[in-house]
Steps between C-alpha positions, in 0.01 A plus 500: 500500500644836423477794714359843371705817522322784630605843373425815716511852372546834676159627326248359265631690192831301526294177468329596175765694328765365297751757599574743777442782271149372409411436866607859597284641201198294629558629858497852410205478263305313793591768734380784269182312411431457877548889551286573220227271621514650834449861375206388283351309793554806736302701252206244479512543133323252254693326248369731230582834724838351568568436120383870418743633759787271393452550133445131420201298396279329751607161387871608558398620848333169571835328407690723755253461789514115449888523525565364145852619522614332168282752319669824634851615414697711750442789289129467472474479878721810560262697237200367695639624824604829359129549362385464862746788587755266658863514456694170479823508701779228438764416745801262428613288792749189495334160424 
C-alpha cells in the first residue's frame, strides 16, 4: 500500500496557481474584489445601481459580486475602484 503525500500551502492561491507570480496576481485581485464588494454593500446598491456607478454592465457586476476572479484583470479592478472614488495603493514587501 502506498502512502499519499499531503501538500500544504501558505495560502489558497499557491494551491491553484502554477507559479508564485500567478498566485500573487490572484491574491491581489481577490483583495481588490473584496474591497469593491464591501464598498457596494455599504452603499446598499442593487446590482444595477452598482453597475451604473462602476461603469460596467449588470451581468459584469454580477460576476464581480459572485467573486468570479478569472473574469477580471488587475487593470479592470483598478478602474472599477477608481470609478467608486477610490485610490489603489500598492506596497512592496519581501516575500
